[in-house]
Amino acid sequence: MSTFSTLGINNGLIKGLSELGIFEPTEIQERAIPELLKLDNDFVGQAQTGTGKTAAFGLPMLQLVNSNSDKVQGLILAPTRELCQQIAKQLFKFTKYSDKVFVESVYGGAPIGDQMKRLERPTQIIVATPGRLIDLLNKKVISLAHVRFVALDEADEMLSMGFKDDMFRILDEIGESRNIWLFSATMPDGIHQIIKKFLKPEALRVQVSRSAGVNENITHEYLICKSSDKTHELLHFLAYHQDQRGMIFCQTKKAAQVLTKKLKAKNLSVDVIEGDMGQRDRDKVMRMFKSGKIDLLVATDIAARGIDVKHLNFVVHYQLPQQIEYYTHRSGRTGRAGEKGSSVLLVTEKEKEKVFELAKTLKFKARPLN
């Protein structure tokens, strides 16, 4: 088993990791970190959520940037504000005992003026959603001229959320002498286009097997019921798991709002996060959920990107995901960091075939819920 030291990580960062209880690298970290530290190639890593991707690209970036320079040298693109906040917070914790590297996160849904003011300070690494970064580039607040390291996190999600043109423009803005590190759970056509256009032909490609990631710790179960009975079946499931915490996914904002009202009417400890909410309200709900003040979170797929909450016992798919990749991200909220988790699909008789299609495509076993 490798250690972070044998992978090439310096002692200051290792001390920061140890304080966070991180002592042994995951497979994606073990395979990515030595390659990213070499400075001579691009990298493509296919790995599920919850496998330690942030440290896989974050530690090399922190170690390689020049903390004495006030130029932006590292750029991390991520699909949502929650994921941007999470990445920036984690990088900050990693550097507790290292030369200070300043990391700033910028994302939509928050006042751009406040972010522009923070960017007046020396910043070595920017974590950004593509849309907000484009806004800041248009205002000439940020220069990417000195960027040497680019990490694309959950690249497939950025594409599915409509950021393809923004990603292409951003990568076009960055000079030739840079390394691009692309991480994605799936490899749709758009990802192959990015690889072909922007990455070196000899870019190293690594795929972490599902058995090495989060999925081996998740059981996948389905319950067949009428659409009109879904709420009743959900309440029955929650009553049986009343001492546990989890997330419930809906396809639409309206469905998430309606379901949350029904669950609150049953005096359940629940709240909702969806795309129409303001940033302050979203942050408030997430603080309550992470701190354990509420046990259940109803969410839409887009709103839930990047949510990382420890010790979630289950995920319930109240409505099936609209895209196959969404199932990977939904189920990946549970079973993290070696813990066990359960992914439960509530489906009608007509939807049963879609469950088998998901299971076949994503290579998991789906069994009826007892």
CSV table of N, CA and C in Angstrom, one decimal, residues 154-282:
chain,number,residue,atom,x,y,z
A,154,GLU,N,-15.9,16.5,-12.3
A,154,GLU,CA,-17.3,16.1,-12.7
A,154,GLU,C,-17.6,16.8,-14.1
A,155,ALA,N,-16.7,16.6,-15.0
A,155,ALA,CA,-16.8,17.2,-16.3
A,155,ALA,C,-18.0,16.8,-17.1
A,156,ASP,N,-18.5,15.5,-16.9
A,156,ASP,CA,-19.7,15.1,-17.5
A,156,ASP,C,-20.9,15.9,-17.0
A,157,GLU,N,-20.9,16.2,-15.7
A,157,GLU,CA,-22.0,17.0,-15.2
A,157,GLU,C,-22.0,18.4,-15.8
A,158,MET,N,-20.8,19.0,-16.0
A,158,MET,CA,-20.8,20.4,-16.5
A,158,MET,C,-21.4,20.3,-17.9
A,159,LEU,N,-21.1,19.3,-18.7
A,159,LEU,CA,-21.7,19.2,-20.0
A,159,LEU,C,-23.2,19.0,-20.0
A,160,SER,N,-23.7,18.1,-19.1
A,160,SER,CA,-25.1,17.9,-19.0
A,160,SER,C,-25.9,19.1,-18.5
A,161,MET,N,-25.2,20.0,-17.9
A,161,MET,CA,-25.8,21.2,-17.4
A,161,MET,C,-25.7,22.4,-18.4
A,162,GLY,N,-25.2,22.1,-19.6
A,162,GLY,CA,-25.1,23.1,-20.6
A,162,GLY,C,-23.9,24.0,-20.7
A,163,PHE,N,-22.9,23.6,-20.0
A,163,PHE,CA,-21.7,24.4,-19.9
A,163,PHE,C,-20.6,24.2,-21.0
A,164,LYS,N,-21.0,23.4,-22.0
A,164,LYS,CA,-20.0,23.0,-23.0
A,164,LYS,C,-19.3,24.2,-23.7
A,165,ASP,N,-20.1,25.2,-24.2
A,165,ASP,CA,-19.5,26.4,-24.8
A,165,ASP,C,-18.6,27.2,-23.9
A,166,ASP,N,-19.1,27.3,-22.6
A,166,ASP,CA,-18.3,28.0,-21.6
A,166,ASP,C,-17.0,27.3,-21.4
A,167,MET,N,-17.0,26.0,-21.3
A,167,MET,CA,-15.8,25.2,-21.0
A,167,MET,C,-14.8,25.4,-22.2
A,168,PHE,N,-15.3,25.3,-23.4
A,168,PHE,CA,-14.5,25.5,-24.6
A,168,PHE,C,-13.8,26.9,-24.6
A,169,ARG,N,-14.6,27.9,-24.3
A,169,ARG,CA,-14.1,29.2,-24.3
A,169,ARG,C,-13.0,29.4,-23.2
A,170,ILE,N,-13.3,28.9,-22.1
A,170,ILE,CA,-12.3,29.0,-21.0
A,170,ILE,C,-11.0,28.3,-21.3
A,171,LEU,N,-11.1,27.1,-21.8
A,171,LEU,CA,-9.9,26.4,-22.2
A,171,LEU,C,-9.1,27.0,-23.3
A,172,ASP,N,-9.9,27.7,-24.2
A,172,ASP,CA,-9.2,28.4,-25.3
A,172,ASP,C,-8.4,29.6,-24.8
A,173,GLU,N,-8.9,30.2,-23.7
A,173,GLU,CA,-8.3,31.4,-23.1
A,173,GLU,C,-6.9,31.1,-22.4
A,174,ILE,N,-6.7,29.8,-22.1
A,174,ILE,CA,-5.5,29.4,-21.4
A,174,ILE,C,-4.4,29.1,-22.3
A,175,GLY,N,-3.2,29.5,-22.0
A,175,GLY,CA,-2.0,29.3,-22.9
A,175,GLY,C,-1.7,27.8,-23.1
A,176,GLU,N,-0.8,27.6,-24.1
A,176,GLU,CA,-0.5,26.2,-24.5
A,176,GLU,C,0.3,25.5,-23.4
A,177,SER,N,1.1,26.2,-22.6
A,177,SER,CA,2.0,25.5,-21.6
A,177,SER,C,1.2,25.3,-20.3
A,178,ARG,N,0.2,24.5,-20.4
A,178,ARG,CA,-0.6,24.1,-19.2
A,178,ARG,C,-0.9,22.6,-19.2
A,179,ASN,N,-1.2,22.1,-18.1
A,179,ASN,CA,-1.6,20.7,-17.9
A,179,ASN,C,-3.1,20.7,-17.6
A,180,ILE,N,-3.8,19.8,-18.3
A,180,ILE,CA,-5.3,19.7,-18.0
A,180,ILE,C,-5.5,18.3,-17.4
A,181,TRP,N,-6.2,18.3,-16.3
A,181,TRP,CA,-6.5,17.1,-15.6
A,181,TRP,C,-8.0,17.0,-15.6
A,182,LEU,N,-8.5,16.0,-16.3
A,182,LEU,CA,-10.0,15.9,-16.5
A,182,LEU,C,-10.5,14.7,-15.7
A,183,PHE,N,-11.5,14.9,-14.8
A,183,PHE,CA,-12.1,13.9,-14.0
A,183,PHE,C,-13.6,13.8,-14.3
A,184,SER,N,-14.0,12.6,-14.5
A,184,SER,CA,-15.4,12.4,-14.9
A,184,SER,C,-15.9,11.0,-14.5
A,185,ALA,N,-17.2,10.9,-14.1
A,185,ALA,CA,-17.7,9.6,-13.7
A,185,ALA,C,-18.1,8.8,-15.0
A,186,THR,N,-18.5,9.5,-16.0
A,186,THR,CA,-18.9,8.9,-17.3
A,186,THR,C,-18.1,9.6,-18.4
A,187,MET,N,-18.1,9.0,-19.6
A,187,MET,CA,-17.4,9.5,-20.8
A,187,MET,C,-18.3,9.7,-22.0
A,188,PRO,N,-19.3,10.6,-21.9
A,188,PRO,CA,-20.1,10.9,-23.1
A,188,PRO,C,-19.3,11.5,-24.2
A,189,ASP,N,-20.0,11.7,-25.4
A,189,ASP,CA,-19.3,12.2,-26.6
A,189,ASP,C,-18.6,13.6,-26.3
A,190,GLY,N,-19.3,14.4,-25.5
A,190,GLY,CA,-18.8,15.8,-25.3
A,190,GLY,C,-17.4,15.7,-24.6
A,191,ILE,N,-17.2,14.7,-23.7
A,191,ILE,CA,-16.0,14.6,-23.0
A,191,ILE,C,-14.9,14.2,-24.0
A,192,HIS,N,-15.2,13.3,-24.9
A,192,HIS,CA,-14.2,12.9,-25.9
A,192,HIS,C,-13.9,14.1,-26.8
A,193,GLN,N,-14.8,15.0,-27.1
A,193,GLN,CA,-14.5,16.2,-27.9
A,193,GLN,C,-13.5,17.1,-27.1
A,194,ILE,N,-13.7,17.2,-25.8
A,194,ILE,CA,-12.8,18.0,-25.1
A,194,ILE,C,-11.4,17.4,-25.1
A,195,ILE,N,-11.3,16.1,-24.9
A,195,ILE,CA,-10.0,15.4,-24.8
A,195,ILE,C,-9.3,15.6,-26.2
A,196,LYS,N,-10.1,15.4,-27.3
A,196,LYS,CA,-9.4,15.5,-28.6
A,196,LYS,C,-9.0,16.9,-28.9
A,197,LYS,N,-9.7,17.9,-28.5
A,197,LYS,CA,-9.4,19.3,-28.9
A,197,LYS,C,-8.3,19.9,-27.9
A,198,PHE,N,-8.4,19.6,-26.6
A,198,PHE,CA,-7.6,20.4,-25.7
A,198,PHE,C,-6.4,19.5,-25.0
A,199,LEU,N,-6.6,18.2,-25.0
A,199,LEU,CA,-5.5,17.5,-24.3
A,199,LEU,C,-4.5,16.9,-25.2
A,200,LYS,N,-3.3,16.7,-24.7
A,200,LYS,CA,-2.3,16.1,-25.5
A,200,LYS,C,-2.7,14.6,-25.9
A,201,PRO,N,-2.3,14.2,-27.1
A,201,PRO,CA,-2.6,12.8,-27.6
A,201,PRO,C,-2.1,11.8,-26.6
A,202,GLU,N,-1.0,12.0,-26.0
A,202,GLU,CA,-0.4,11.0,-25.1
A,202,GLU,C,-0.9,11.1,-23.7
A,203,ALA,N,-2.0,11.9,-23.4
A,203,ALA,CA,-2.6,12.1,-22.1
A,203,ALA,C,-2.8,10.7,-21.4
A,204,LEU,N,-2.4,10.6,-20.2
A,204,LEU,CA,-2.6,9.3,-19.5
A,204,LEU,C,-4.0,9.1,-19.1
A,205,ARG,N,-4.6,8.0,-19.3
A,205,ARG,CA,-5.9,7.7,-19.0
A,205,ARG,C,-6.0,6.6,-17.9
A,206,VAL,N,-6.8,6.9,-16.8
A,206,VAL,CA,-6.9,6.0,-15.7
A,206,VAL,C,-8.4,5.8,-15.4
A,207,GLN,N,-8.8,4.6,-15.3
A,207,GLN,CA,-10.2,4.3,-14.9
A,207,GLN,C,-10.2,3.5,-13.6
A,208,VAL,N,-10.8,4.0,-12.6
A,208,VAL,CA,-10.9,3.3,-11.3
A,208,VAL,C,-12.1,2.4,-11.4
A,209,SER,N,-11.9,1.2,-11.2
A,209,SER,CA,-13.0,0.2,-11.3
A,209,SER,C,-14.1,0.5,-10.3
A,210,ARG,N,-15.3,0.2,-10.6
A,210,ARG,CA,-16.4,0.4,-9.7
A,210,ARG,C,-16.2,-0.3,-8.4
A,211,SER,N,-15.6,-1.5,-8.4
A,211,SER,CA,-15.4,-2.2,-7.2
A,211,SER,C,-14.5,-1.5,-6.2
A,212,ALA,N,-13.6,-0.6,-6.8
A,212,ALA,CA,-12.7,0.1,-6.0
A,212,ALA,C,-13.3,1.4,-5.5
A,213,GLY,N,-14.5,1.8,-5.9
A,213,GLY,CA,-15.1,3.0,-5.6
A,213,GLY,C,-16.2,2.8,-4.6
A,214,VAL,N,-17.2,3.7,-4.7
A,214,VAL,CA,-18.2,3.8,-3.7
A,214,VAL,C,-19.3,2.7,-3.9
A,215,ASN,N,-19.4,2.2,-5.1
A,215,ASN,CA,-20.6,1.4,-5.5
A,215,ASN,C,-20.6,0.0,-4.8
A,216,GLU,N,-19.5,-0.5,-4.4
A,216,GLU,CA,-19.4,-1.8,-3.8
A,216,GLU,C,-20.1,-1.8,-2.4
A,217,ASN,N,-20.2,-0.6,-1.8
A,217,ASN,CA,-20.8,-0.4,-0.5
A,217,ASN,C,-22.2,0.0,-0.5
A,218,ILE,N,-22.8,0.0,-1.7
A,218,ILE,CA,-24.2,0.5,-1.9
A,218,ILE,C,-25.1,-0.7,-2.3
A,219,THR,N,-26.2,-1.0,-1.7
A,219,THR,CA,-27.1,-1.9,-2.2
A,219,THR,C,-28.2,-1.2,-3.0
A,220,HIS,N,-28.6,-1.8,-4.0
A,220,HIS,CA,-29.6,-1.1,-4.9
A,220,HIS,C,-30.9,-1.9,-4.9
A,221,GLU,N,-32.0,-1.3,-4.5
A,221,GLU,CA,-33.2,-2.0,-4.3
A,221,GLU,C,-34.4,-1.2,-5.0
A,222,TYR,N,-35.4,-1.9,-5.4
A,222,TYR,CA,-36.5,-1.2,-6.0
A,222,TYR,C,-37.8,-1.7,-5.5
A,223,LEU,N,-38.8,-0.8,-5.4
A,223,LEU,CA,-40.2,-1.2,-5.0
A,223,LEU,C,-41.2,-0.7,-6.0
A,224,ILE,N,-42.0,-1.7,-6.5
A,224,ILE,CA,-43.0,-1.4,-7.5
A,224,ILE,C,-44.3,-1.0,-6.8
A,225,CYS,N,-44.8,0.2,-7.2
A,225,CYS,CA,-46.1,0.6,-6.7
A,225,CYS,C,-46.8,1.6,-7.7
A,226,LYS,N,-48.0,1.9,-7.4
A,226,LYS,CA,-48.7,2.9,-8.2
A,226,LYS,C,-48.2,4.3,-8.0
A,227,SER,N,-48.3,5.1,-9.0
A,227,SER,CA,-47.8,6.5,-8.8
A,227,SER,C,-48.5,7.2,-7.6
A,228,SER,N,-49.8,6.9,-7.4
A,228,SER,CA,-50.6,7.5,-6.3
A,228,SER,C,-50.2,6.9,-5.0
A,229,ASP,N,-49.5,5.8,-5.0
A,229,ASP,CA,-49.1,5.2,-3.7
A,229,ASP,C,-47.6,5.5,-3.3
A,230,LYS,N,-46.9,6.3,-4.1
A,230,LYS,CA,-45.5,6.5,-3.8
A,230,LYS,C,-45.3,7.2,-2.5
A,231,THR,N,-46.1,8.2,-2.2
A,231,THR,CA,-45.9,8.9,-0.9
A,231,THR,C,-46.1,8.0,0.2
A,232,HIS,N,-47.2,7.2,0.2
A,232,HIS,CA,-47.5,6.2,1.2
A,232,HIS,C,-46.3,5.3,1.4
A,233,GLU,N,-45.8,4.7,0.3
A,233,GLU,CA,-44.7,3.8,0.4
A,233,GLU,C,-43.4,4.4,0.9
A,234,LEU,N,-43.2,5.7,0.5
A,234,LEU,CA,-42.0,6.4,1.1
A,234,LEU,C,-42.2,6.6,2.6
A,235,LEU,N,-43.3,7.0,3.0
A,235,LEU,CA,-43.6,7.2,4.5
A,235,LEU,C,-43.3,5.9,5.2
A,236,HIS,N,-43.8,4.8,4.6
A,236,HIS,CA,-43.6,3.4,5.2
A,236,HIS,C,-42.1,3.1,5.4
A,237,PHE,N,-41.3,3.4,4.3
A,237,PHE,CA,-39.9,3.2,4.3
A,237,PHE,C,-39.2,4.1,5.3
A,238,LEU,N,-39.6,5.3,5.4
A,238,LEU,CA,-39.0,6.3,6.4
A,238,LEU,C,-39.3,5.9,7.8
A,239,ALA,N,-40.5,5.4,8.0
A,239,ALA,CA,-40.9,4.9,9.4
A,239,ALA,C,-40.0,3.7,9.8
A,240,TYR,N,-39.7,2.9,8.9
A,240,TYR,CA,-38.8,1.7,9.2
A,240,TYR,C,-37.4,2.1,9.4
A,241,HIS,N,-37.0,3.3,8.8
A,241,HIS,CA,-35.6,3.8,8.9
A,241,HIS,C,-35.6,5.1,9.7
A,242,GLN,N,-36.4,5.2,10.7
A,242,GLN,CA,-36.6,6.5,11.3
A,242,GLN,C,-35.4,7.0,12.1
A,243,ASP,N,-34.5,6.2,12.4
A,243,ASP,CA,-33.3,6.6,13.1
A,243,ASP,C,-32.1,6.9,12.2
A,244,GLN,N,-32.4,6.9,10.9
A,244,GLN,CA,-31.4,7.1,9.9
A,244,GLN,C,-31.5,8.4,9.1
A,245,ARG,N,-30.5,8.7,8.3
A,245,ARG,CA,-30.5,10.0,7.6
A,245,ARG,C,-30.4,9.7,6.1
A,246,GLY,N,-31.0,10.5,5.3
A,246,GLY,CA,-30.9,10.2,3.8
A,246,GLY,C,-31.4,11.4,3.0
A,247,MET,N,-31.3,11.2,1.7
A,247,MET,CA,-31.7,12.1,0.7
A,247,MET,C,-32.8,11.5,-0.2
A,248,ILE,N,-33.7,12.3,-0.7
A,248,ILE,CA,-34.8,11.9,-1.5
A,248,ILE,C,-34.8,12.7,-2.8
A,249,PHE,N,-34.8,12.1,-3.9
A,249,PHE,CA,-34.6,12.8,-5.2
A,249,PHE,C,-35.9,12.8,-6.0
A,250,CYS,N,-36.2,14.0,-6.6
A,250,CYS,CA,-37.3,14.2,-7.5
A,250,CYS,C,-36.7,14.8,-8.8
A,251,GLN,N,-37.5,14.7,-9.9
A,251,GLN,CA,-37.1,15.2,-11.2
A,251,GLN,C,-37.2,16.7,-11.3
A,252,THR,N,-38.3,17.2,-10.7
A,252,THR,CA,-38.6,18.7,-10.9
A,252,THR,C,-38.6,19.4,-9.6
A,253,LYS,N,-38.4,20.7,-9.7
A,253,LYS,CA,-38.5,21.6,-8.5
A,253,LYS,C,-39.9,21.5,-7.9
A,254,LYS,N,-40.9,21.5,-8.7
A,254,LYS,CA,-42.3,21.5,-8.2
A,254,LYS,C,-42.5,20.2,-7.4
A,255,ALA,N,-42.1,19.1,-8.0
A,255,ALA,CA,-42.3,17.8,-7.3
A,255,ALA,C,-41.6,17.8,-5.9
A,256,ALA,N,-40.4,18.4,-5.9
A,256,ALA,CA,-39.6,18.4,-4.7
A,256,ALA,C,-40.3,19.3,-3.6
A,257,GLN,N,-40.8,20.4,-4.0
A,257,GLN,CA,-41.5,21.3,-3.1
A,257,GLN,C,-42.8,20.6,-2.5
A,258,VAL,N,-43.6,20.0,-3.4
A,258,VAL,CA,-44.8,19.3,-3.0
A,258,VAL,C,-44.5,18.2,-2.0
A,259,LEU,N,-43.5,17.4,-2.4
A,259,LEU,CA,-43.2,16.2,-1.5
A,259,LEU,C,-42.7,16.7,-0.2
A,260,THR,N,-41.9,17.7,-0.1
A,260,THR,CA,-41.4,18.3,1.1
A,260,THR,C,-42.6,18.7,2.0
A,261,LYS,N,-43.6,19.4,1.5
A,261,LYS,CA,-44.7,19.8,2.2
A,261,LYS,C,-45.5,18.6,2.8
A,262,LYS,N,-45.6,17.6,2.0
A,262,LYS,CA,-46.3,16.4,2.5
A,262,LYS,C,-45.6,15.7,3.7
A,263,LEU,N,-44.2,15.7,3.6
A,263,LEU,CA,-43.4,15.1,4.6
A,263,LEU,C,-43.4,15.9,5.9
A,264,LYS,N,-43.4,17.2,5.7
A,264,LYS,CA,-43.4,18.1,6.9
A,264,LYS,C,-44.8,18.0,7.6
A,265,ALA,N,-45.8,17.8,6.8
A,265,ALA,CA,-47.2,17.6,7.4
A,265,ALA,C,-47.2,16.4,8.3
A,266,LYS,N,-46.3,15.4,8.1
A,266,LYS,CA,-46.2,14.2,8.9
A,266,LYS,C,-45.2,14.4,10.0
A,267,ASN,N,-44.8,15.6,10.2
A,267,ASN,CA,-43.9,16.0,11.3
A,267,ASN,C,-42.5,15.3,11.2
A,268,LEU,N,-42.1,15.1,9.9
A,268,LEU,CA,-40.8,14.6,9.7
A,268,LEU,C,-39.7,15.7,9.7
A,269,SER,N,-38.5,15.3,10.0
A,269,SER,CA,-37.4,16.3,10.1
A,269,SER,C,-36.8,16.4,8.7
A,270,VAL,N,-37.4,17.3,7.9
A,270,VAL,CA,-37.0,17.4,6.4
A,270,VAL,C,-37.0,18.8,5.9
A,271,ASP,N,-36.2,19.0,4.9
A,271,ASP,CA,-36.3,20.3,4.1
A,271,ASP,C,-35.9,20.0,2.7
A,272,VAL,N,-35.9,21.0,1.9
A,272,VAL,CA,-35.7,20.8,0.4
A,272,VAL,C,-34.6,21.8,-0.1
A,273,ILE,N,-33.9,21.3,-1.1
A,273,ILE,CA,-33.0,22.2,-1.8
A,273,ILE,C,-33.3,22.0,-3.3
A,274,GLU,N,-33.6,23.2,-4.0
A,274,GLU,CA,-33.9,23.1,-5.4
A,274,GLU,C,-33.5,24.4,-6.1
A,275,GLY,N,-33.5,24.5,-7.4
A,275,GLY,CA,-32.9,25.5,-8.1
A,275,GLY,C,-33.4,26.9,-8.0
A,276,ASP,N,-34.7,27.1,-7.6
A,276,ASP,CA,-35.3,28.4,-7.5
A,276,ASP,C,-34.9,29.1,-6.1
A,277,MET,N,-34.3,28.4,-5.2
A,277,MET,CA,-34.0,28.9,-3.9
A,277,MET,C,-32.8,29.9,-4.1
A,278,GLY,N,-32.9,31.0,-3.2
A,278,GLY,CA,-31.7,31.9,-3.2
A,278,GLY,C,-30.6,31.2,-2.5
A,279,GLN,N,-29.4,31.8,-2.7
A,279,GLN,CA,-28.2,31.2,-2.1
A,279,GLN,C,-28.2,31.2,-0.6
A,280,ARG,N,-28.8,32.2,0.0
A,280,ARG,CA,-28.8,32.3,1.5
A,280,ARG,C,-29.7,31.2,2.0
A,281,ASP,N,-30.9,30.9,1.4
A,281,ASP,CA,-31.8,29.9,1.8
A,281,ASP,C,-31.1,28.5,1.6
A,282,ARG,N,-30.4,28.3,0.5
A,282,ARG,CA,-29.8,27.0,0.2
A,282,ARG,C,-28.7,26.8,1.2
